[in-house]
Every structure is written in C-alpha cells, then in structure tokens.
Coordinates of C-alpha atoms in Angstrom, one line a residue:
M134 CA 20.6 101.4 112.5
K135 CA 22.5 101.2 109.3
R136 CA 24.7 104.2 110.4
F137 CA 25.4 102.6 113.8
I138 CA 26.8 99.3 112.5
P139 CA 29.7 100.8 110.4
T140 CA 30.7 103.1 113.4
L141 CA 30.8 100.1 115.7
L142 CA 33.0 98.2 113.3
L143 CA 35.5 101.1 113.3
L144 CA 35.7 101.2 117.1
I145 CA 36.4 97.5 117.5
P146 CA 40.2 97.7 116.4
V147 CA 40.8 100.7 118.7
I148 CA 39.3 98.8 121.6
L149 CA 41.5 95.8 120.9
V150 CA 44.7 97.9 120.7
L151 CA 43.9 99.6 124.0
N152 CA 43.1 96.3 125.6
A153 CA 46.4 94.8 124.4
C154 CA 48.4 97.8 125.8
G155 CA 46.7 97.4 129.1
T156 CA 47.5 93.7 129.4
D157 CA 51.2 93.9 128.4
G158 CA 53.9 92.4 130.6
K159 CA 55.3 93.7 133.8
A160 CA 58.0 95.8 132.0
S161 CA 55.2 98.0 130.6
N162 CA 53.8 98.6 134.1
K163 CA 57.2 99.7 135.5
I164 CA 57.1 103.3 136.5
I165 CA 60.3 105.3 135.8
P166 CA 60.7 108.2 138.2
Q167 CA 60.7 111.6 136.6
G168 CA 64.2 112.9 135.8
T169 CA 65.7 109.3 135.8
I170 CA 67.4 108.2 132.6
P171 CA 67.0 104.6 131.5
V172 CA 70.4 102.8 130.7
K173 CA 71.8 99.4 130.2
I174 CA 74.9 98.2 132.1
R175 CA 77.3 95.3 131.9
P176 CA 79.8 94.0 134.5
I177 CA 83.4 95.3 134.4
E178 CA 85.8 92.3 134.1
L179 CA 89.6 92.6 134.5
S180 CA 91.8 90.2 132.4
E181 CA 95.5 89.7 131.7
N182 CA 96.3 90.8 128.1
K183 CA 99.2 91.9 126.0
I184 CA 99.0 95.6 125.2
D185 CA 100.2 98.1 122.6
I186 CA 102.0 101.0 124.2
Q187 CA 102.0 104.3 122.4
G188 CA 104.6 106.9 122.9
T189 CA 106.4 109.8 121.3
G190 CA 109.9 111.1 121.4
Q191 CA 112.8 112.5 119.4
F192 CA 115.2 110.9 117.0
T193 CA 118.9 111.0 117.8
T194 CA 122.0 109.1 116.9
D195 CA 124.3 106.9 119.0
D196 CA 127.4 108.9 118.0
E197 CA 126.4 112.4 119.0
T198 CA 129.3 114.1 120.6
M199 CA 129.7 117.2 122.8
L200 CA 132.9 118.9 121.8
S201 CA 134.8 121.2 124.2
F202 CA 138.2 122.7 124.9
K203 CA 140.4 121.0 127.5
T204 CA 141.7 124.3 128.7
G205 CA 139.9 127.5 129.4
G206 CA 140.4 130.8 127.6
I207 CA 139.0 133.2 125.1
I208 CA 137.5 131.7 121.9
S209 CA 139.4 132.9 118.8
Q210 CA 137.3 131.3 116.1
V211 CA 134.3 129.1 115.6
L212 CA 134.6 128.0 112.0
V213 CA 131.3 126.2 111.5
S214 CA 127.6 126.9 111.9
E215 CA 124.6 124.7 112.8
G216 CA 123.7 122.3 110.0
D217 CA 127.2 122.4 108.4
Y218 CA 128.6 119.1 107.1
I219 CA 132.0 118.3 108.6
Q220 CA 134.7 115.8 107.8
K221 CA 136.9 113.9 110.3
G222 CA 139.9 115.9 111.4
Q223 CA 138.4 119.2 110.2
L224 CA 139.3 122.2 112.4
L225 CA 136.0 123.5 114.0
A226 CA 137.1 126.0 116.6
T227 CA 140.1 127.3 118.4
L228 CA 141.1 129.4 121.5
D229 CA 143.3 132.4 121.5
L230 CA 146.7 130.7 121.8
T231 CA 148.7 133.7 123.0
E232 CA 148.7 132.5 126.7
I233 CA 148.9 128.9 125.7
N234 CA 151.9 129.4 123.4
T235 CA 153.6 131.3 126.2
G236 CA 153.2 128.4 128.5
V237 CA 154.6 126.0 125.9
A238 CA 157.6 128.3 125.4
Q239 CA 158.3 128.4 129.1
T240 CA 158.2 124.7 129.5
Q241 CA 160.4 124.3 126.5
L242 CA 163.0 126.6 128.0
A243 CA 162.7 124.7 131.3
Y244 CA 163.3 121.4 129.5
E245 CA 166.3 122.8 127.7
K246 CA 167.8 124.0 131.0
A247 CA 167.2 120.7 132.7
L248 CA 168.8 118.9 129.8
R249 CA 171.9 121.1 130.0
D250 CA 172.2 120.7 133.7
Y251 CA 171.8 116.9 133.4
E252 CA 174.5 116.6 130.7
R253 CA 176.9 118.8 132.8
V254 CA 176.3 116.7 135.9
Q255 CA 176.9 113.5 133.9
R256 CA 180.3 114.8 132.7
L257 CA 181.3 115.8 136.2
F258 CA 180.1 112.5 137.6
A259 CA 182.2 110.6 135.0
D260 CA 185.2 112.6 136.3
S261 CA 184.2 111.7 139.9
V262 CA 183.6 115.4 140.6
A263 CA 179.8 115.1 141.1
T264 CA 178.2 112.6 143.4
L265 CA 175.7 109.9 142.5
E266 CA 173.0 111.8 144.2
Q267 CA 173.7 114.9 142.1
S268 CA 173.5 112.7 139.0
Q269 CA 170.2 111.2 140.0
N270 CA 168.7 114.6 140.9
G271 CA 169.7 115.9 137.5
K272 CA 168.0 112.9 135.8
T273 CA 164.8 113.5 137.9
A274 CA 164.7 117.2 137.1
L275 CA 165.1 116.4 133.4
D276 CA 162.2 113.8 133.5
I277 CA 160.0 116.4 135.2
A278 CA 160.8 119.0 132.6
T279 CA 160.1 116.5 129.9
Q280 CA 156.6 115.7 131.3
N281 CA 155.8 119.3 131.8
L282 CA 156.6 120.0 128.1
E283 CA 154.5 117.1 126.9
A284 CA 151.6 118.3 129.0
A285 CA 151.9 121.9 127.7
K286 CA 151.9 120.6 124.1
F287 CA 148.9 118.3 124.8
N288 CA 146.9 121.2 126.2
K289 CA 147.8 123.3 123.1
N290 CA 146.6 120.5 120.8
F291 CA 143.3 120.4 122.7
S292 CA 142.9 124.2 122.6
Q293 CA 141.5 123.4 119.2
I294 CA 138.4 121.4 118.4
R295 CA 138.5 119.0 115.4
A296 CA 135.7 116.8 114.1
V297 CA 135.9 113.2 115.4
S298 CA 134.0 111.8 112.4
N299 CA 132.2 112.7 109.3
G300 CA 128.8 114.2 110.2
Y301 CA 126.9 117.4 110.9
V302 CA 127.0 120.2 113.4
L303 CA 123.8 119.9 115.5
K304 CA 124.2 122.8 117.9
K305 CA 126.6 125.7 118.5
Y306 CA 126.8 126.8 122.2
A307 CA 129.5 129.5 122.0
N308 CA 130.9 132.1 119.7
A309 CA 134.2 133.9 119.0
G310 CA 135.3 136.3 121.7
Q311 CA 133.6 134.4 124.5
Q312 CA 135.4 133.5 127.7
I313 CA 134.9 129.7 128.2
S314 CA 135.8 127.3 131.0
P315 CA 137.5 123.9 130.5
G316 CA 135.1 121.2 129.4
F317 CA 132.2 123.6 128.6
P318 CA 130.4 122.4 125.4
V319 CA 131.1 124.5 122.4
L320 CA 129.7 122.3 119.6
Q321 CA 127.4 119.2 119.3
T322 CA 127.9 117.0 116.3
N323 CA 126.8 113.6 115.1
G324 CA 127.9 111.0 112.6
T325 CA 126.4 110.0 109.3
G326 CA 126.0 106.3 109.8
K327 CA 122.6 105.2 108.4
G328 CA 122.2 102.5 111.0
S329 CA 122.9 104.7 114.1
W330 CA 119.5 106.4 114.4
K331 CA 117.3 105.7 117.4
L332 CA 114.1 107.0 118.9
K333 CA 114.0 107.9 122.5
V334 CA 110.5 107.6 124.0
A335 CA 109.4 108.6 127.5
L336 CA 107.0 106.1 129.3
S337 CA 105.1 106.0 132.5
D338 CA 106.3 103.6 135.2
R339 CA 103.4 101.3 134.4
D340 CA 104.1 101.1 130.7
W341 CA 107.9 100.9 131.3
A342 CA 107.4 97.8 133.4
S343 CA 105.5 96.1 130.6
V344 CA 108.2 96.6 128.0
R345 CA 111.0 94.2 127.5
E346 CA 114.2 94.7 125.5
G347 CA 113.7 93.2 122.1
D348 CA 109.9 94.0 121.9
V349 CA 108.7 94.7 118.4
V350 CA 107.9 98.4 117.6
E351 CA 106.2 100.2 114.8
I352 CA 107.8 103.6 114.1
S353 CA 106.3 106.6 112.3
T354 CA 107.2 110.2 111.6
P355 CA 105.3 113.4 111.0
V356 CA 107.1 113.7 107.6
Q357 CA 105.6 110.6 106.2
P358 CA 102.9 109.5 108.8
N359 CA 101.5 106.7 106.6
N360 CA 104.8 104.9 106.4
L361 CA 105.5 102.5 109.2
Y362 CA 109.0 101.3 110.0
N363 CA 109.9 98.2 112.0
G364 CA 112.1 98.5 115.0
R365 CA 112.9 97.0 118.4
V366 CA 113.4 98.1 122.0
K367 CA 117.1 98.3 122.3
R368 CA 117.5 99.7 125.9
K369 CA 115.5 100.6 128.9
S370 CA 116.7 103.3 131.3
K371 CA 117.0 102.3 134.9
I372 CA 116.4 105.7 136.4
A373 CA 113.5 108.1 136.1
D374 CA 113.9 111.6 134.5
A375 CA 114.3 114.0 137.4
M376 CA 112.1 116.7 135.6
T377 CA 109.2 114.5 134.3
G378 CA 109.3 111.4 136.4
T379 CA 109.1 109.2 133.2
Y380 CA 111.4 106.4 132.1
Q381 CA 113.2 106.4 128.8
V382 CA 113.2 103.6 126.2
E383 CA 115.5 103.6 123.2
I384 CA 114.2 102.1 120.0
E385 CA 116.4 101.2 117.0
F386 CA 115.4 100.5 113.4
D387 CA 115.5 96.9 112.2
E388 CA 116.8 98.2 108.8
A389 CA 118.3 101.4 107.5
A390 CA 116.6 104.5 108.8
P391 CA 114.8 106.9 106.4
E392 CA 117.1 109.4 104.6
Y393 CA 115.1 112.4 105.7
L394 CA 115.6 111.9 109.5
A395 CA 117.3 114.8 111.4
S396 CA 118.4 114.9 114.9
G397 CA 115.6 116.3 117.2
M398 CA 112.8 115.3 114.8
F399 CA 109.7 114.0 116.6
G400 CA 108.6 110.4 116.0
A401 CA 105.9 108.1 117.3
A402 CA 106.1 104.5 118.4
I403 CA 103.7 101.7 119.0
I404 CA 105.4 99.1 121.2
H405 CA 103.9 95.6 121.1
A406 CA 104.7 94.7 124.7
S407 CA 105.5 91.1 125.4
Q408 CA 104.6 91.3 129.1
E409 CA 101.0 90.9 129.9
Q410 CA 99.2 93.6 131.9
P411 CA 95.8 93.7 133.6
T412 CA 93.3 95.5 131.3
W413 CA 89.6 95.8 130.4
F414 CA 87.8 95.5 127.2
V415 CA 84.6 97.6 126.7
P416 CA 82.2 98.1 123.8
Y417 CA 83.2 100.8 121.4
E418 CA 80.0 102.7 121.9
A419 CA 80.7 103.1 125.6
I420 CA 83.6 105.4 125.0
L421 CA 82.9 109.2 124.9
D422 CA 85.1 112.0 123.6
A423 CA 88.2 110.0 123.0
N424 CA 91.3 112.1 122.3
G425 CA 95.0 111.6 122.7
G426 CA 94.9 108.2 124.3
K427 CA 92.3 109.3 126.9
G428 CA 88.5 109.0 126.9
F429 CA 85.4 109.2 129.1
V430 CA 83.0 106.5 130.2
F431 CA 80.0 106.3 132.6
V432 CA 80.0 103.8 135.4
T433 CA 77.8 103.1 138.4
K434 CA 78.5 101.6 141.8
D435 CA 74.9 101.6 143.2
K436 CA 72.9 101.2 140.0
E437 CA 71.2 104.4 140.8
T438 CA 73.7 107.1 140.0
A439 CA 76.0 107.5 137.0
E440 CA 79.6 108.7 137.4
K441 CA 81.7 110.1 134.5
I442 CA 85.3 109.0 134.7
T443 CA 88.5 109.4 132.6
V444 CA 90.2 106.3 131.3
N445 CA 93.4 105.6 129.5
L446 CA 92.8 103.9 126.1
G447 CA 94.9 101.1 124.7
R448 CA 94.3 99.4 121.4
I449 CA 91.1 100.2 119.5
Y450 CA 89.3 97.4 117.7
A451 CA 86.3 97.4 115.4
D452 CA 83.8 96.6 118.2
K453 CA 85.7 97.1 121.4
V454 CA 88.3 99.3 123.1
Q455 CA 91.1 98.2 125.4
I456 CA 91.2 100.2 128.7
L457 CA 94.6 100.4 130.4
E458 CA 93.7 102.5 133.5
G459 CA 90.7 104.2 135.1
L460 CA 88.2 101.4 135.9
E461 CA 89.7 100.3 139.2
G462 CA 87.1 100.0 141.9
Y463 CA 84.0 100.0 139.7
Q464 CA 81.7 97.0 139.1
H465 CA 79.3 98.1 136.3
L466 CA 79.8 100.0 133.0
I467 CA 77.0 101.9 131.3
V468 CA 76.9 100.7 127.7
S469 CA 73.6 102.3 126.5
G470 CA 72.1 105.7 127.2
S471 CA 75.4 107.4 127.9
A472 CA 74.6 110.2 125.4
Y473 CA 71.9 111.5 127.7
L474 CA 73.9 111.4 130.9
S475 CA 76.0 113.8 132.8
D476 CA 78.0 113.2 136.0
R477 CA 75.8 112.2 138.9
S478 CA 72.7 111.7 136.8
S479 CA 70.0 109.5 138.2
I480 CA 69.6 106.3 136.3
S481 CA 67.3 103.2 136.1
I482 CA 68.6 99.9 134.9
Q483 CA 66.9 98.4 131.8
D484 CA 67.0 94.7 130.9

C-alpha cells in the first residue's frame, strides 16, 4: 500500500495534462489535411501613393557635336585620337584637297573672265556700241561667277574639320585614306563646361507618366557609389525609342557635376516622382528572392491554393515594401508560411 500511493501521486499530473489537451478549444480539434500547408493571409489593398522610380543610364553633355565634312572625298589626315584634348579652332581632320582646289581654280578663272567681259561691255555701252540688254547680261554673268567662286571657297573651308569649342574627342569614326560621303560623321566631340553634364535614363511608359519636369532626383555613379548628388528632371522625351520601347528622361545636376565624369559612364537615379500612382504596401517578410527591382510573393484567390507571382518593387522600408506592379486581380496575400510553399501548393488558412 505504501508503494501504491507514491505511484498514484506521480500519475495525477499526467492525467491532468492529457485532460487539458483533450478539452482545448475548437482550433485544436481542427484537422489539417495531409500535404496542406498552414498559412496566414491578409487582404490586398490598393492606394494612391507617391513613388520613387529607379533607373540607370549614361552620362553625356549638352554640347556633344558630330563633326563631318560638307563635301565628299578621300580623307587626307585625321590629326587627333579618341580622348585627346582639343581647343577651339584647332584643325582636326582634312580631305585630300586636290580635286577641291581644282574646282576653286576653275571658278576663279570663270569669275575673272566674267569680270573682263562685263568691263568690256560697259565700255562699249558707254560708247553706245553695246545695247542695254548686253550690259545687263554681262552684269548677271558676273554675279553668277561671283556666287560660284564663293561657294567653291566655302566648300574648301568645310573640307577641313576644326574644333567648335574646347573639349575632348569622344569618338573617331573614320581614318586617313577612307572615302567618305558628305555629312558622314568623322569625329564626335564635347565641351568642357562643368554645368553641362546630364544623365539620360530610359523608363517604362508607366514610370514615364508618373514623372514631371522638375521632379527631385538622387544621382549616383559606380565610381563613388556612396556619394549622392542632387538633380532634377530637365526634359521628358515625347516619343518612345524604336528599339527598346522605353521613354527617355534627361536629368541635370543642381550643382557642378563631379570632376571624374566621362561621356558614356553609367549612372543611377532615384526619381522622387511628384505624380501619385496606384501601389500596394506589403509586409517585408512576404517578399521572397528580391533582386534588381523584382521579387516574388505568394497570393491566393480561393484560399485553398497558393500562387507564386513576380512583382515590381518600389521603395523598401524597415517593415514594409512598396509594390508597383504585379498584384492586379488578386485579393489575398500570404504573409506567413511562404518559406514552405511552392507554386500551386495546397494551403489552409490560420487565424
């Protein structure tokens, strides 16, 4: 009897625990089907919000110039290379002038002949030997010869390429000995003005519509990624790029641009768009595998099956993430249990 009493005392707590488990609330009695993953959901709500638009592009200047010859011919010399510093008026390239000089000489001779003929007719007209018509025809022939000579000299002058401003050679498109057509680019140059740098960023039609000229921008470069520079949207293109279908936005610095910038260097921009746009805010933990402005979330339409979808991410906060696109047509977002899901997984909703 003495042995039985201690044993009975030890069994009493076990019986009480089992009794408590058996009399728990309804949630404990709920049976979850095998293969079904328990999750928590929340409604997806759309709201109007200002957004931050991220984009990348290349730096350029507003005084880049494509230099070419007015007349065609064979290139005699290209006196500069890419990256060379140039000064205003400096000779950069020239055509072989043999044919051009011949043309100038011919028009010079034609002008001299027209001048002699005109002077002779004028003397005869003064002596009443030549008629008024002959005098007028002589004057017209002289005027034509004068204009032809000026055109030939003009073409000769533009058979040479000279720098239009102080700057740098960005690109060389042709070399000595090459046959070139009138107007075909030979050199691309830019100026050295510190305030002329701008960043050209390509945006989707949706983002482009949200941007306004004058919107504030944060600019960064891969050279110094931790340094942010203030700028503003200067201009919006009114036509899409034929190759990419994107719309270009030009961004200018509020102050002097960094000294290390070079034409063609890549840059990044965060545009604080002033125009509100319909977006969603979701908990930070609901986003999976975020990379490059895109991420994945799980949603459900029938509360029985999970769907994995791609979304475009906006601004990221400490506890939430802005979604720009991807949640259209869905009513519920899975916010807990996503780590155990795959596309088309069976789910059960937990309170």
